[in-house]
C-alpha positions as YAML, in Angstrom:
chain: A
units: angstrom
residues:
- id: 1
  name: UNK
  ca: [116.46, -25.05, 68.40]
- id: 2
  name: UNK
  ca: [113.52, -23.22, 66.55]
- id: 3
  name: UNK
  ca: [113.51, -23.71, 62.93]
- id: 4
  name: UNK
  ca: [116.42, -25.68, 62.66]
- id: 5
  name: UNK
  ca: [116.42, -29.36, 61.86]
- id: 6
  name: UNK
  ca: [119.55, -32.28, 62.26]
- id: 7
  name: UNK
  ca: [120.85, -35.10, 60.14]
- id: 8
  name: UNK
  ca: [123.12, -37.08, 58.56]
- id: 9
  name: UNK
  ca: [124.00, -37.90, 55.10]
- id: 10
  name: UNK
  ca: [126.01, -40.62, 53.92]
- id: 11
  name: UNK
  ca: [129.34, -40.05, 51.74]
- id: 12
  name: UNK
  ca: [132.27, -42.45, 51.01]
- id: 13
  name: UNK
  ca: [134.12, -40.43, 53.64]
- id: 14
  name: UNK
  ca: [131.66, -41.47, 56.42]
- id: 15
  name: UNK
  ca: [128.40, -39.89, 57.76]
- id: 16
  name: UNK
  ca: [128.18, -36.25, 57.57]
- id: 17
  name: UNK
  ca: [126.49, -34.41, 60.13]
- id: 18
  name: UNK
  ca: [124.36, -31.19, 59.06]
- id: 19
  name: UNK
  ca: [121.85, -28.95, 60.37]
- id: 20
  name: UNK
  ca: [118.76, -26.97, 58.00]
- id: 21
  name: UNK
  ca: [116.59, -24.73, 57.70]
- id: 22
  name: UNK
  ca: [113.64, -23.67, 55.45]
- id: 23
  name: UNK
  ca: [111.55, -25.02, 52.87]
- id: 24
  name: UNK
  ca: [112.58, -27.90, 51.13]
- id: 25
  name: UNK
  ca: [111.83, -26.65, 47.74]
- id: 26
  name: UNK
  ca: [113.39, -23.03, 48.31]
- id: 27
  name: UNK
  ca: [116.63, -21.82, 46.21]
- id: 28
  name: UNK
  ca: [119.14, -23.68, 48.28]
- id: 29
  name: UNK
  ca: [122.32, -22.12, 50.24]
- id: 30
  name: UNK
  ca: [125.49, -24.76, 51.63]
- id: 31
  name: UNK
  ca: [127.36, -23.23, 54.45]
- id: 32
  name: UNK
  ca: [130.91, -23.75, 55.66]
- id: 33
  name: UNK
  ca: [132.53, -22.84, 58.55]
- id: 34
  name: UNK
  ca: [135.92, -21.85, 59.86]
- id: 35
  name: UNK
  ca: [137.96, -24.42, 61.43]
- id: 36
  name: UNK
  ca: [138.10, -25.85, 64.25]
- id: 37
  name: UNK
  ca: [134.17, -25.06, 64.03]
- id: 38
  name: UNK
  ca: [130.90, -26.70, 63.16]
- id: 39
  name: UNK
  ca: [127.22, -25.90, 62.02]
- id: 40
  name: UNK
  ca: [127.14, -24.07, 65.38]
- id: 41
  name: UNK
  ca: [128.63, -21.22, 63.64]
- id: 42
  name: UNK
  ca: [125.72, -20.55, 61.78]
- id: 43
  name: UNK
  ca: [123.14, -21.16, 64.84]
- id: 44
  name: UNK
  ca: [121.66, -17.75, 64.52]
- id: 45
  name: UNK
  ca: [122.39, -16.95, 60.56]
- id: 46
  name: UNK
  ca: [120.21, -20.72, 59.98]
- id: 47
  name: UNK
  ca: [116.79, -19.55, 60.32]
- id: 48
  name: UNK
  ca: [117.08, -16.13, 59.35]
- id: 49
  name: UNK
  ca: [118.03, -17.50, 55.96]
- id: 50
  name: UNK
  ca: [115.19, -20.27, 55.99]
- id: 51
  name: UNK
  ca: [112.63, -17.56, 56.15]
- id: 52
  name: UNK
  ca: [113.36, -17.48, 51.86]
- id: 53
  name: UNK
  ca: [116.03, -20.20, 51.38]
- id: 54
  name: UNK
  ca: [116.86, -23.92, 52.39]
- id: 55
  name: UNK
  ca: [119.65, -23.23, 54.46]
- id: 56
  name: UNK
  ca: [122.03, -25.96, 55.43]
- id: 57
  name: UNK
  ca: [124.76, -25.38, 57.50]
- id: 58
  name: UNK
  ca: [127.37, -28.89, 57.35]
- id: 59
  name: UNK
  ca: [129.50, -30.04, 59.38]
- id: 60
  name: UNK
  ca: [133.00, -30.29, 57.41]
- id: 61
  name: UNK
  ca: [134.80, -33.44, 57.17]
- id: 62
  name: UNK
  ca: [136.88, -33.85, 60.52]
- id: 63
  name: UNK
  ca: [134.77, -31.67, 62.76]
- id: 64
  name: UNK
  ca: [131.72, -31.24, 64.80]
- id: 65
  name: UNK
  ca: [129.80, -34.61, 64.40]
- id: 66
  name: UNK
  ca: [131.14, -35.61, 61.04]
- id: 67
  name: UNK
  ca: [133.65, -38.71, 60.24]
- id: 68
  name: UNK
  ca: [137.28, -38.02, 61.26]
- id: 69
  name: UNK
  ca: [139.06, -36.62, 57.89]
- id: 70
  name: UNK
  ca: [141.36, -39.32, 55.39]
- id: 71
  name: UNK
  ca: [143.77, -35.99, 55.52]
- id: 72
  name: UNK
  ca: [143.31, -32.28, 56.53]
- id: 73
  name: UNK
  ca: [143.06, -30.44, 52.96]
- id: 74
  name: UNK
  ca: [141.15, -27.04, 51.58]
- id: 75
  name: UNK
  ca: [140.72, -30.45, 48.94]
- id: 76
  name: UNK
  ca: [139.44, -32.98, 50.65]
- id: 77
  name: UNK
  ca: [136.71, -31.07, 52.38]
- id: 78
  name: UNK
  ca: [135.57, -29.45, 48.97]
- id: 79
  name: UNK
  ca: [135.69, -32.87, 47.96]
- id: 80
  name: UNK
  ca: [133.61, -34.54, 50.64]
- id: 81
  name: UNK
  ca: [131.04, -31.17, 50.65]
- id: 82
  name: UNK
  ca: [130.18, -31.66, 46.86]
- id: 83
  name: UNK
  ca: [129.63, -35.29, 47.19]
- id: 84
  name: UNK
  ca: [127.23, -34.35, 50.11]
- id: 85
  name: UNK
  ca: [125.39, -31.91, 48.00]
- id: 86
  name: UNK
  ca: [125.40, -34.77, 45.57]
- id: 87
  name: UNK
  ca: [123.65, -37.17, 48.68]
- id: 88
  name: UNK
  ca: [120.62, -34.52, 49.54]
- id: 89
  name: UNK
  ca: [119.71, -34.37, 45.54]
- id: 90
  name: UNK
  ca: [121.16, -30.30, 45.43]
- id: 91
  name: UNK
  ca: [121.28, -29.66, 41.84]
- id: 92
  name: UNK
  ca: [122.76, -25.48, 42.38]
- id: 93
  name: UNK
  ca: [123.34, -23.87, 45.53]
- id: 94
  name: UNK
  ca: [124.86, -20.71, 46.68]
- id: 95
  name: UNK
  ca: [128.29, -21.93, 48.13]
- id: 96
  name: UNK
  ca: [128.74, -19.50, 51.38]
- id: 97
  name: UNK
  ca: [132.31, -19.88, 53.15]
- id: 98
  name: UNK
  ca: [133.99, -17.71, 56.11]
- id: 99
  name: UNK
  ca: [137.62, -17.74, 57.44]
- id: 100
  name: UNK
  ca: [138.31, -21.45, 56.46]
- id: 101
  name: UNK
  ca: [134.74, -22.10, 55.01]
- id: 102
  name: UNK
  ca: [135.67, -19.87, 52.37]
- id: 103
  name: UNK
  ca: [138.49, -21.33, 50.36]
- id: 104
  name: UNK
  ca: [136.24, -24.73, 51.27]
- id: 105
  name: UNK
  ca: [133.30, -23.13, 48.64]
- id: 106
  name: UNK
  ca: [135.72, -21.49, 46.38]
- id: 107
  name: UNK
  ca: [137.39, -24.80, 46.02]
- id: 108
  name: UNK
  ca: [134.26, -26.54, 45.71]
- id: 109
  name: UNK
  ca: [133.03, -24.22, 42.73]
- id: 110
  name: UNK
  ca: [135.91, -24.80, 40.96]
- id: 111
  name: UNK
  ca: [135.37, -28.61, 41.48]
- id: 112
  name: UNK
  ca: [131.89, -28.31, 40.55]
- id: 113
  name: UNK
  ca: [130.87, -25.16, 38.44]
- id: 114
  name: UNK
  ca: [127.57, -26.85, 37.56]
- id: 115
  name: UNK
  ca: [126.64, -26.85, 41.02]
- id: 116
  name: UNK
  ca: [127.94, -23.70, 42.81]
- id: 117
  name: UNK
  ca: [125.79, -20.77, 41.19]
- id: 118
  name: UNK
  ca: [126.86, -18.49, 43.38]
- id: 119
  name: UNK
  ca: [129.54, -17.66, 46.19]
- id: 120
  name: UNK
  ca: [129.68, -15.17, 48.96]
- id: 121
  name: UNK
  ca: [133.29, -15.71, 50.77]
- id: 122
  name: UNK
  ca: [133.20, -14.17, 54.02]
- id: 123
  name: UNK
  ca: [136.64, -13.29, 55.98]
- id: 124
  name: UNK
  ca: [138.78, -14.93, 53.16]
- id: 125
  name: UNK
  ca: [141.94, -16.17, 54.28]
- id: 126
  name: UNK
  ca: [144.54, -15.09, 51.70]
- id: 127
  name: UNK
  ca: [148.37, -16.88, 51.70]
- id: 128
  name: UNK
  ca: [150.05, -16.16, 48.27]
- id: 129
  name: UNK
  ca: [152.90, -17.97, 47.13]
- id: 130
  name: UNK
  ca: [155.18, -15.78, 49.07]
- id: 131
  name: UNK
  ca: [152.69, -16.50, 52.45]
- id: 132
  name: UNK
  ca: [153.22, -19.54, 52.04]
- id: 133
  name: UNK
  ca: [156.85, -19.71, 51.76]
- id: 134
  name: UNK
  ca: [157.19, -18.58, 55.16]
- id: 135
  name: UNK
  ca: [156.86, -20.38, 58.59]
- id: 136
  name: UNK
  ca: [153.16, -19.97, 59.92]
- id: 137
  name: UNK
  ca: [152.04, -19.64, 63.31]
- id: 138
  name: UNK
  ca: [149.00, -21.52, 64.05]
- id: 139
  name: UNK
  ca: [146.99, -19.76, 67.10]
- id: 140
  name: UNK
  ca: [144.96, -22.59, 68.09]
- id: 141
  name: UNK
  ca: [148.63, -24.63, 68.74]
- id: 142
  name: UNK
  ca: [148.39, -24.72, 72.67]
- id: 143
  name: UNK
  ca: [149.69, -28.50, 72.73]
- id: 144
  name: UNK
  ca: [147.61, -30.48, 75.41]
- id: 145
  name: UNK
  ca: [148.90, -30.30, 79.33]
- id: 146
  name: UNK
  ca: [148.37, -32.79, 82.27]
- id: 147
  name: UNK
  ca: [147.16, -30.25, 84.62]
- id: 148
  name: UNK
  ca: [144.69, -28.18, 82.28]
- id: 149
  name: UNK
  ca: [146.29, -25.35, 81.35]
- id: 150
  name: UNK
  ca: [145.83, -25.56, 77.72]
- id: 151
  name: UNK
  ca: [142.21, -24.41, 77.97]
- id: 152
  name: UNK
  ca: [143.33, -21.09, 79.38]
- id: 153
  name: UNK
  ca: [146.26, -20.95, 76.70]
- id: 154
  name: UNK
  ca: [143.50, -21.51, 73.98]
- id: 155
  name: UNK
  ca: [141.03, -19.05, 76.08]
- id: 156
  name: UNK
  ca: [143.35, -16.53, 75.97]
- id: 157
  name: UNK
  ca: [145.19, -17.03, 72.65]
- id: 158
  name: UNK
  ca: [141.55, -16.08, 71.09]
- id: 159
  name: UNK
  ca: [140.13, -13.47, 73.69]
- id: 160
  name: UNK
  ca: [141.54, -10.71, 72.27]
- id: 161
  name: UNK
  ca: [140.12, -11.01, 68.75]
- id: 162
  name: UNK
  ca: [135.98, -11.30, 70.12]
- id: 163
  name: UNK
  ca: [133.99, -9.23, 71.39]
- id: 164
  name: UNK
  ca: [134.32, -8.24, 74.75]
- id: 165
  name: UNK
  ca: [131.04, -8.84, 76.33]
- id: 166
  name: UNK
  ca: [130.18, -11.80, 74.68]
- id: 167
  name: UNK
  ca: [132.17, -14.33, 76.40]
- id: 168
  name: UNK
  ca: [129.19, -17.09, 75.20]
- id: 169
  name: UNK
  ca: [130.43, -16.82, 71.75]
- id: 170
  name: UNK
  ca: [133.96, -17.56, 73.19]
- id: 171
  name: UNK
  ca: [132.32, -20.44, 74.82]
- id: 172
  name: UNK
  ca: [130.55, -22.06, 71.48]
- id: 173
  name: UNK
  ca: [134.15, -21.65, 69.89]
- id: 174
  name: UNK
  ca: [136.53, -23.48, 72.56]
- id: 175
  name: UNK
  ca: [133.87, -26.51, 72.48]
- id: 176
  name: UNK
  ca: [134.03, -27.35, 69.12]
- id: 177
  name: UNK
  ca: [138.13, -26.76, 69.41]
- id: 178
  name: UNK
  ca: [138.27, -29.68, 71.84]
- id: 179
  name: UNK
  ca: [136.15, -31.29, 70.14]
- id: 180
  name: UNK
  ca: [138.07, -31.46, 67.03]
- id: 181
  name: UNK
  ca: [141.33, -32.58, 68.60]
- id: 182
  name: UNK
  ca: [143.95, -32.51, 66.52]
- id: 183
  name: UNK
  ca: [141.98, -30.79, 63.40]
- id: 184
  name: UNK
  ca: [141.99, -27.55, 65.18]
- id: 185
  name: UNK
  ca: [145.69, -27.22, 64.30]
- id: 186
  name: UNK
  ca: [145.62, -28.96, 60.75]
- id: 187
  name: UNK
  ca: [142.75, -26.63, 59.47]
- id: 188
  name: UNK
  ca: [144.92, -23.74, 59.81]
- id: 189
  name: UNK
  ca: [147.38, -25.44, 58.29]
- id: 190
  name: UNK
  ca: [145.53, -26.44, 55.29]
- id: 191
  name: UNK
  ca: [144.48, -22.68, 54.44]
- id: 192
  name: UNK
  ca: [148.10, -21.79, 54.69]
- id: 193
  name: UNK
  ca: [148.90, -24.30, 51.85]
- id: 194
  name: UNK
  ca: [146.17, -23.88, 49.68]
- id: 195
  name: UNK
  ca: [147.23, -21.71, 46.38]
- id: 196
  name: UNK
  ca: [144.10, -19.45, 46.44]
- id: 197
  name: UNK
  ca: [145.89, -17.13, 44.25]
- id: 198
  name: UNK
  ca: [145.81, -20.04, 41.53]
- id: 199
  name: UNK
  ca: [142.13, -21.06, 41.85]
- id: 200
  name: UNK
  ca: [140.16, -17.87, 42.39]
- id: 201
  name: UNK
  ca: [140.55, -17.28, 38.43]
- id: 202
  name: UNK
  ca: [139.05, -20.58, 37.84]
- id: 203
  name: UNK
  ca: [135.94, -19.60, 39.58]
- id: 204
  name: UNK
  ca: [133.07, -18.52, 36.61]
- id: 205
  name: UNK
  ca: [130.17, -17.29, 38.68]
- id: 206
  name: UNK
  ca: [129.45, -14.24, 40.39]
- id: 207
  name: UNK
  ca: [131.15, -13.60, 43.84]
- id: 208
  name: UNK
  ca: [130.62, -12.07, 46.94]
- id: 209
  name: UNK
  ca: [133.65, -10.82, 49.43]
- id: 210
  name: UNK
  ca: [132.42, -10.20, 52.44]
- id: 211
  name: UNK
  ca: [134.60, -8.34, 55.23]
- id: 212
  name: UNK
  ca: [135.02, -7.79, 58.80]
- id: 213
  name: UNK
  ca: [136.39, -4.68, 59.67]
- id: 214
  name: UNK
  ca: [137.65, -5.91, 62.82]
- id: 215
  name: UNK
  ca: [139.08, -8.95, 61.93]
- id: 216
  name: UNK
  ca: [142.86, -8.08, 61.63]
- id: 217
  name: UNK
  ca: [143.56, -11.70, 60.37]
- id: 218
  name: UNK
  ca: [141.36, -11.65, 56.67]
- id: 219
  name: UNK
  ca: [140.30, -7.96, 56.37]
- id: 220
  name: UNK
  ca: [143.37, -6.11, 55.10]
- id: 221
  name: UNK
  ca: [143.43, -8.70, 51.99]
- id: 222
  name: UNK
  ca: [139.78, -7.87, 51.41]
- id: 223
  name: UNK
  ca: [140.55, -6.36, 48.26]
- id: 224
  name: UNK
  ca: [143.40, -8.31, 46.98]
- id: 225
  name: UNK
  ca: [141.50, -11.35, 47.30]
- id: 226
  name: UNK
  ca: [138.12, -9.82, 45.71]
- id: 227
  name: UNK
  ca: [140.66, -8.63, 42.72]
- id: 228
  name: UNK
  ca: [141.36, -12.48, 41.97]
- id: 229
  name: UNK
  ca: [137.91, -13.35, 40.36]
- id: 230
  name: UNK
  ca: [136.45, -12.62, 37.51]
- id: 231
  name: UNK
  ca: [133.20, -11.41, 38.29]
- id: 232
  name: UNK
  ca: [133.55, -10.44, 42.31]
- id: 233
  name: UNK
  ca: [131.68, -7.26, 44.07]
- id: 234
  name: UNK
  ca: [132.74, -6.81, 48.26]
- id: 235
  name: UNK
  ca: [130.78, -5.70, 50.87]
- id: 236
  name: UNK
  ca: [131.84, -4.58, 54.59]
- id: 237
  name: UNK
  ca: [130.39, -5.23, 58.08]
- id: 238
  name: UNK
  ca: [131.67, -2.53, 59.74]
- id: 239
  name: UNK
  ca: [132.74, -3.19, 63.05]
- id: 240
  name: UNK
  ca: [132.38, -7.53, 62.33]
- id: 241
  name: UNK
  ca: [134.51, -9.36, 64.21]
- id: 242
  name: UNK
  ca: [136.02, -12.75, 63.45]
- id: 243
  name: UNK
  ca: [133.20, -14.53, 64.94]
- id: 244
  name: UNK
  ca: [131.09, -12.77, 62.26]
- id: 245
  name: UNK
  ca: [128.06, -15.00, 61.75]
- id: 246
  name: UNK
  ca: [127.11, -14.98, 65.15]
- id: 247
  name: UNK
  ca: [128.65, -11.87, 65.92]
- id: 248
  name: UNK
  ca: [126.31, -9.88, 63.22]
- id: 249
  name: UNK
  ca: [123.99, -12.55, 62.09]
- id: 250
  name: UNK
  ca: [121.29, -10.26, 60.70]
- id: 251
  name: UNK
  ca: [123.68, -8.06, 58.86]
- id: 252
  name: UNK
  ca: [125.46, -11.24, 57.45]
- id: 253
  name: UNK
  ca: [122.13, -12.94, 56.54]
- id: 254
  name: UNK
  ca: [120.57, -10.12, 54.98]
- id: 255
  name: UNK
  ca: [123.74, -10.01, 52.79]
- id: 256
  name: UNK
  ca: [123.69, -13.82, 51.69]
- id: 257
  name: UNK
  ca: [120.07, -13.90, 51.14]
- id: 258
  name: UNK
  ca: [119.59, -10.63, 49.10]
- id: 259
  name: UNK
  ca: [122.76, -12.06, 46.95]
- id: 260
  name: UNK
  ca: [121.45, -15.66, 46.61]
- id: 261
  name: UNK
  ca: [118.40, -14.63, 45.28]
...
């Protein structure tokens, strides 16, 4: 793929896969994606940010081509995501986060304020005490059947929710599903339980919400979650999906770079 470069880094979880882009002396910029994704969902955002930044895009603990995860926690891949920043010599970064990527960067700046200077959360998922209270439906949990029919329960459990004529980016999304087995369910899961409500305050440097307008899932707690930091400004895609980055990759680079830099 043009401009974008692969590799592993070593961490006491197991190898971590990751994928870059720009130079390696630019202002740096870690990327997390949603669960049950990978790097891929940054394909097209990758080297439209390496034009000005090193952009590196990592696969989190427990998906893609990473080690399986010890557990499935918002914790544990904040954990395992600043000790990789800690393996490729990353002394600040801009932490960038969407759907489940997002608590994944707000938890790791709150783990690591020295290095997270910066954090644009993208499509934050938002369960407050009271969220989490209550049961929680998990739309990736189409169990596994003998004759097949689970890929057209997961097909269609998503279909309504991306764009219409872009059944490729449909495509890139059930692949890394299967691929993460069991960790498609347990992501969702982990947002559910995390108490973002508690740690957003803990966050000291500047933030970025980012929404989707047509994302029914994270937009309407766009500004309820923005309201939880200290120091937090928000910014709409109108008309972004929940596939956002590859969706509206130019719209959602142009955001991260101009606030990164």
């Amino acid at each position: 793929m043009t401009g974008i470069r692969f590799a592993y880094a070593e961490t006491s979880r197991g190898q971590v896969h990751y994928a870059a882009s720009g130079a390696a002396d630019a202002p740096a910029v870690l990327l997390f994606h949603q669960c049950p994704r990978s790097w891929d969902e940054y394909r097209e955002v990758l080297p439209l940010l390496g034009r000005t930044h090193r952009a590196i895009a990592m696969d989190i603990i427990g998906y893609g081509h990473s080690a399986a995860a010890p557990d499935h926690s918002i914790e544990t891949y904040a954990d395992t995501a600043v000790e990789f920043a800690g393996v490729l010599g990353l002394d600040r970064v801009t932490a960038v986060g969407h759907h489940t990527g997002a608590l994944v960067a707000l938890e790791a700046a709150v783990r690591a304020p020295e290095l997270v200077s910066r954090l644009v959360l993208s499509s934050m998922p938002y369960y407050d005490a009271k969220a989490r209270s209550e049961p929680h439906t998990v739309i990736d949990d189409v169990g596994f059947s003998a004759d097949g029919s689970h890929l057209t329960r997961l097909w269609d459990a998503r279909r309504p929710y991306y764009p219409a004529d872009r059944p490729d980016l449909l495509t890139r999304f059930t692949r890394d599903a299967l691929a993460a087995g069991d960790g498609a369910v347990a992501g969702h899961r982990a947002c559910h339980r995390y108490p973002v409500e508690e740690r957003s305050p803990k966050v000291g440097c500047p933030v970025l919400c980012v929404g989707a307008s047509a994302d029914p899932f994270a937009f309407p707690s766009l500004t309820r979650a923005a309201a939880g930091f200290a120091d937090a400004r928000v910014a709409v895609i109108e008309g972004g999906t929940i596939p956002l980055m590859e969706h509206r990759p130019g719209e959602a680079a142009t955001l991260i770079a101009e606030f990164a830099s």
